Amino acid sequence: MASLRTTRNLTMADAPNPFQLPNITKFKIALCQLSVTSDKSQNLDRASRSIRFSVEQGAKLLVLPEMWNCPYSSDYFAKYAEDFDNRDASPTLSMLSEAACCHGITIIGGSLPEWDHGRLYNTCCIFGPDGKLKAKHRKIHLFDIDIPGEISFKESDTFTAGDQPTIVDTEVGRIGIGICHDIRFPELAALYRKRGVDIICYPGAFNMSTGELLWELVQRARAVDNQLFVATCSPSRNSTGSYTTWGHSTLVGPSGEIIVTSGHEETTVIAEIDYSNIQLQRKSLPLDDQKREDIYKCIDVHELNP
């Protein structure tokens, strides 16, 4: 099995500001919308088959869903959690490492429940083509919601929030990572834009209420505001558990256009990414040059006219 040694996450100080075309400008991405069951080994097998199919279709970058090795439910998170520092206790990480190395691809490993020093995190792991763990992102913004008569869920009752943004340089460009509710916060995406990210990947599991209203909207907003690619990947709607996911894994381009999207069923969608479209969009509409940071930083909201 390839080593699971972790390289440090790229910090904000490490990352340059201007956009530069990566060495590879065109490639295929796969969004693996998996059906999740209460059988972890079955979930790993489904993911492995989807990875193989994606590679056969020519994918170089692959994204898995949020919480794909266990049902999205507080009843399962602790039971299915893995200690990433203990290989023998991390069959999911071992499978992802081996798959990335075997197929020579970059894998955004969705998210998994992670045990670390007695705390539980909602964590995304990124593997390079050599099978090494390049970085991991712990969900920063935990999802707490209470809509009477529809849904009540508090992720913060179970998980500890992460405290670091995650940027990772890969063979297919500079990638920013968020998990589900992280997408609701434009500040994180704007931070990634400033640090030269080409694409932001958000494994997610929006529910039926927020999914219909917001899932497509926020993806397109993050992409068009920052003039970069946004990729999301959800579990399928027929997954096990009381929490029903919206599905509709999607790739959005830098002008906010939907390049590809799925339905709600289990499927793998493949699409081509062309990074030259980022440069074209930013040249045609130079938002960075038009921003008025002098105004944004100086105005006291209490001084604004009512």
mmCIF file of N, CA, C and O in Angstrom, residues 174-217:
data_model
loop_
_atom_site.group_PDB
_atom_site.id
_atom_site.type_symbol
_atom_site.label_atom_id
_atom_site.label_comp_id
_atom_site.label_asym_id
_atom_site.label_seq_id
_atom_site.Cartn_x
_atom_site.Cartn_y
_atom_site.Cartn_z
ATOM 1 N N ARG A 174 -4.246 24.073 -8.807
ATOM 2 C CA ARG A 174 -4.365 24.450 -7.399
ATOM 3 C C ARG A 174 -5.830 24.360 -6.980
ATOM 4 O O ARG A 174 -6.701 24.991 -7.575
ATOM 5 N N ILE A 175 -6.093 23.566 -5.950
ATOM 6 C CA ILE A 175 -7.466 23.246 -5.544
ATOM 7 C C ILE A 175 -7.734 23.765 -4.144
ATOM 8 O O ILE A 175 -6.938 23.562 -3.226
ATOM 9 N N GLY A 176 -8.877 24.440 -3.984
ATOM 10 C CA GLY A 176 -9.364 24.826 -2.672
ATOM 11 C C GLY A 176 -10.435 23.835 -2.251
ATOM 12 O O GLY A 176 -11.185 23.326 -3.078
ATOM 13 N N ILE A 177 -10.510 23.557 -0.961
ATOM 14 C CA ILE A 177 -11.444 22.546 -0.464
ATOM 15 C C ILE A 177 -12.426 23.157 0.530
ATOM 16 O O ILE A 177 -12.053 23.944 1.405
ATOM 17 N N GLY A 178 -13.692 22.801 0.378
ATOM 18 C CA GLY A 178 -14.721 23.104 1.361
ATOM 19 C C GLY A 178 -15.613 21.880 1.482
ATOM 20 O O GLY A 178 -15.621 21.025 0.588
ATOM 21 N N ILE A 179 -16.347 21.797 2.567
ATOM 22 C CA ILE A 179 -17.276 20.678 2.754
ATOM 23 C C ILE A 179 -18.667 21.237 3.006
ATOM 24 O O ILE A 179 -18.888 21.963 3.972
ATOM 25 N N CYS A 180 -19.579 20.944 2.110
ATOM 26 C CA CYS A 180 -21.003 21.234 2.233
ATOM 27 C C CYS A 180 -21.286 22.661 2.702
ATOM 28 O O CYS A 180 -21.194 23.607 1.945
ATOM 29 N N HIS A 181 -21.602 22.847 3.990
ATOM 30 C CA HIS A 181 -22.013 24.158 4.508
ATOM 31 C C HIS A 181 -20.930 25.221 4.336
ATOM 32 O O HIS A 181 -21.226 26.421 4.367
ATOM 33 N N ASP A 182 -19.676 24.803 4.126
ATOM 34 C CA ASP A 182 -18.608 25.764 3.833
ATOM 35 C C ASP A 182 -18.938 26.601 2.602
ATOM 36 O O ASP A 182 -18.466 27.737 2.479
ATOM 37 N N ILE A 183 -19.719 26.045 1.677
ATOM 38 C CA ILE A 183 -20.035 26.743 0.434
ATOM 39 C C ILE A 183 -20.922 27.959 0.670
ATOM 40 O O ILE A 183 -20.981 28.866 -0.164
ATOM 41 N N ARG A 184 -21.639 27.996 1.798
ATOM 42 C CA ARG A 184 -22.536 29.104 2.088
ATOM 43 C C ARG A 184 -21.794 30.394 2.435
ATOM 44 O O ARG A 184 -22.397 31.468 2.504
ATOM 45 N N PHE A 185 -20.493 30.308 2.651
ATOM 46 C CA PHE A 185 -19.730 31.445 3.138
ATOM 47 C C PHE A 185 -18.792 31.955 2.042
ATOM 48 O O PHE A 185 -17.740 31.376 1.776
ATOM 49 N N PRO A 186 -19.187 33.063 1.396
ATOM 50 C CA PRO A 186 -18.412 33.579 0.257
ATOM 51 C C PRO A 186 -17.011 34.029 0.644
ATOM 52 O O PRO A 186 -16.116 34.076 -0.211
ATOM 53 N N GLU A 187 -16.800 34.338 1.917
ATOM 54 C CA GLU A 187 -15.479 34.786 2.347
ATOM 55 C C GLU A 187 -14.419 33.708 2.116
ATOM 56 O O GLU A 187 -13.279 34.017 1.760
ATOM 57 N N LEU A 188 -14.779 32.449 2.330
ATOM 58 C CA LEU A 188 -13.821 31.361 2.140
ATOM 59 C C LEU A 188 -13.457 31.230 0.664
ATOM 60 O O LEU A 188 -12.276 31.110 0.313
ATOM 61 N N ALA A 189 -14.454 31.270 -0.203
ATOM 62 C CA ALA A 189 -14.195 31.176 -1.638
ATOM 63 C C ALA A 189 -13.368 32.358 -2.129
ATOM 64 O O ALA A 189 -12.459 32.201 -2.961
ATOM 65 N N ALA A 190 -13.650 33.561 -1.620
ATOM 66 C CA ALA A 190 -12.896 34.747 -2.012
ATOM 67 C C ALA A 190 -11.437 34.634 -1.569
ATOM 68 O O ALA A 190 -10.514 35.060 -2.272
ATOM 69 N N LEU A 191 -11.230 34.054 -0.401
ATOM 70 C CA LEU A 191 -9.874 33.819 0.083
ATOM 71 C C LEU A 191 -9.119 32.890 -0.857
ATOM 72 O O LEU A 191 -7.960 33.133 -1.209
ATOM 73 N N TYR A 192 -9.794 31.824 -1.292
ATOM 74 C CA TYR A 192 -9.164 30.893 -2.232
ATOM 75 C C TYR A 192 -8.841 31.591 -3.555
ATOM 76 O O TYR A 192 -7.785 31.366 -4.145
ATOM 77 N N ARG A 193 -9.740 32.404 -4.020
ATOM 78 C CA ARG A 193 -9.504 33.143 -5.266
ATOM 79 C C ARG A 193 -8.244 34.000 -5.156
ATOM 80 O O ARG A 193 -7.408 34.042 -6.067
ATOM 81 N N LYS A 194 -8.098 34.689 -4.053
ATOM 82 C CA LYS A 194 -6.946 35.571 -3.861
ATOM 83 C C LYS A 194 -5.640 34.797 -3.835
ATOM 84 O O LYS A 194 -4.584 35.367 -4.100
ATOM 85 N N ARG A 195 -5.725 33.526 -3.499
ATOM 86 C CA ARG A 195 -4.515 32.706 -3.387
ATOM 87 C C ARG A 195 -4.288 31.818 -4.600
ATOM 88 O O ARG A 195 -3.539 30.849 -4.550
ATOM 89 N N GLY A 196 -4.921 32.151 -5.709
ATOM 90 C CA GLY A 196 -4.585 31.501 -6.970
ATOM 91 C C GLY A 196 -5.210 30.155 -7.223
ATOM 92 O O GLY A 196 -4.721 29.379 -8.059
ATOM 93 N N VAL A 197 -6.328 29.853 -6.540
ATOM 94 C CA VAL A 197 -7.001 28.563 -6.750
ATOM 95 C C VAL A 197 -7.665 28.523 -8.128
ATOM 96 O O VAL A 197 -8.229 29.516 -8.595
ATOM 97 N N ASP A 198 -7.589 27.371 -8.789
ATOM 98 C CA ASP A 198 -8.217 27.166 -10.090
ATOM 99 C C ASP A 198 -9.637 26.613 -9.967
ATOM 100 O O ASP A 198 -10.509 26.928 -10.771
ATOM 101 N N ILE A 199 -9.826 25.763 -8.973
ATOM 102 C CA ILE A 199 -11.120 25.091 -8.775
ATOM 103 C C ILE A 199 -11.333 24.860 -7.284
ATOM 104 O O ILE A 199 -10.387 24.543 -6.558
ATOM 105 N N ILE A 200 -12.571 25.061 -6.835
ATOM 106 C CA ILE A 200 -12.932 24.719 -5.465
ATOM 107 C C ILE A 200 -13.817 23.484 -5.504
ATOM 108 O O ILE A 200 -14.796 23.439 -6.255
ATOM 109 N N CYS A 201 -13.453 22.486 -4.738
ATOM 110 C CA CYS A 201 -14.233 21.251 -4.660
ATOM 111 C C CYS A 201 -14.964 21.200 -3.322
ATOM 112 O O CYS A 201 -14.331 21.338 -2.266
ATOM 113 N N TYR A 202 -16.272 21.005 -3.409
ATOM 114 C CA TYR A 202 -17.115 20.937 -2.217
ATOM 115 C C TYR A 202 -17.860 19.601 -2.178
ATOM 116 O O TYR A 202 -18.941 19.484 -2.750
ATOM 117 N N PRO A 203 -17.324 18.566 -1.532
ATOM 118 C CA PRO A 203 -18.188 17.424 -1.214
ATOM 119 C C PRO A 203 -19.330 17.934 -0.334
ATOM 120 O O PRO A 203 -19.092 18.738 0.579
ATOM 121 N N GLY A 204 -20.559 17.521 -0.609
ATOM 122 C CA GLY A 204 -21.679 18.071 0.155
ATOM 123 C C GLY A 204 -22.832 17.108 0.249
ATOM 124 O O GLY A 204 -22.913 16.128 -0.498
ATOM 125 N N ALA A 205 -23.741 17.415 1.161
ATOM 126 C CA ALA A 205 -24.944 16.593 1.330
ATOM 127 C C ALA A 205 -26.098 17.514 1.728
ATOM 128 O O ALA A 205 -26.630 17.419 2.830
ATOM 129 N N PHE A 206 -26.449 18.423 0.819
ATOM 130 C CA PHE A 206 -27.588 19.302 1.098
ATOM 131 C C PHE A 206 -28.857 18.469 1.241
ATOM 132 O O PHE A 206 -29.018 17.439 0.569
ATOM 133 N N ASN A 207 -29.757 18.911 2.106
ATOM 134 C CA ASN A 207 -31.002 18.175 2.310
ATOM 135 C C ASN A 207 -32.068 18.628 1.312
ATOM 136 O O ASN A 207 -31.833 19.500 0.472
ATOM 137 N N MET A 208 -33.251 18.074 1.424
ATOM 138 C CA MET A 208 -34.305 18.353 0.455
ATOM 139 C C MET A 208 -34.798 19.804 0.537
ATOM 140 O O MET A 208 -35.213 20.382 -0.474
ATOM 141 N N SER A 209 -34.756 20.397 1.708
ATOM 142 C CA SER A 209 -35.218 21.776 1.863
ATOM 143 C C SER A 209 -34.202 22.768 1.311
ATOM 144 O O SER A 209 -34.516 23.584 0.445
ATOM 145 N N THR A 210 -32.967 22.696 1.799
ATOM 146 C CA THR A 210 -31.947 23.630 1.346
ATOM 147 C C THR A 210 -31.468 23.301 -0.063
ATOM 148 O O THR A 210 -31.026 24.181 -0.797
ATOM 149 N N GLY A 211 -31.569 22.027 -0.446
ATOM 150 C CA GLY A 211 -31.111 21.631 -1.772
ATOM 151 C C GLY A 211 -31.894 22.299 -2.878
ATOM 152 O O GLY A 211 -31.322 22.884 -3.809
ATOM 153 N N GLU A 212 -33.204 22.226 -2.799
ATOM 154 C CA GLU A 212 -34.040 22.801 -3.849
ATOM 155 C C GLU A 212 -33.867 24.311 -3.931
ATOM 156 O O GLU A 212 -33.842 24.892 -5.013
ATOM 157 N N LEU A 213 -33.735 24.961 -2.779
ATOM 158 C CA LEU A 213 -33.643 26.421 -2.756
ATOM 159 C C LEU A 213 -32.246 26.939 -3.102
ATOM 160 O O LEU A 213 -32.104 27.948 -3.789
ATOM 161 N N LEU A 214 -31.204 26.246 -2.618
ATOM 162 C CA LEU A 214 -29.898 26.886 -2.571
ATOM 163 C C LEU A 214 -28.760 26.168 -3.274
ATOM 164 O O LEU A 214 -27.744 26.803 -3.597
ATOM 165 N N TRP A 215 -28.862 24.874 -3.475
ATOM 166 C CA TRP A 215 -27.716 24.075 -3.945
ATOM 167 C C TRP A 215 -27.120 24.634 -5.235
ATOM 168 O O TRP A 215 -25.936 24.970 -5.304
ATOM 169 N N GLU A 216 -27.938 24.781 -6.263
ATOM 170 C CA GLU A 216 -27.436 25.318 -7.528
ATOM 171 C C GLU A 216 -27.055 26.788 -7.386
ATOM 172 O O GLU A 216 -26.033 27.236 -7.921
ATOM 173 N N LEU A 217 -27.858 27.539 -6.662
ATOM 174 C CA LEU A 217 -27.631 28.974 -6.509
ATOM 175 C C LEU A 217 -26.268 29.293 -5.923
ATOM 176 O O LEU A 217 -25.514 30.119 -6.457
#
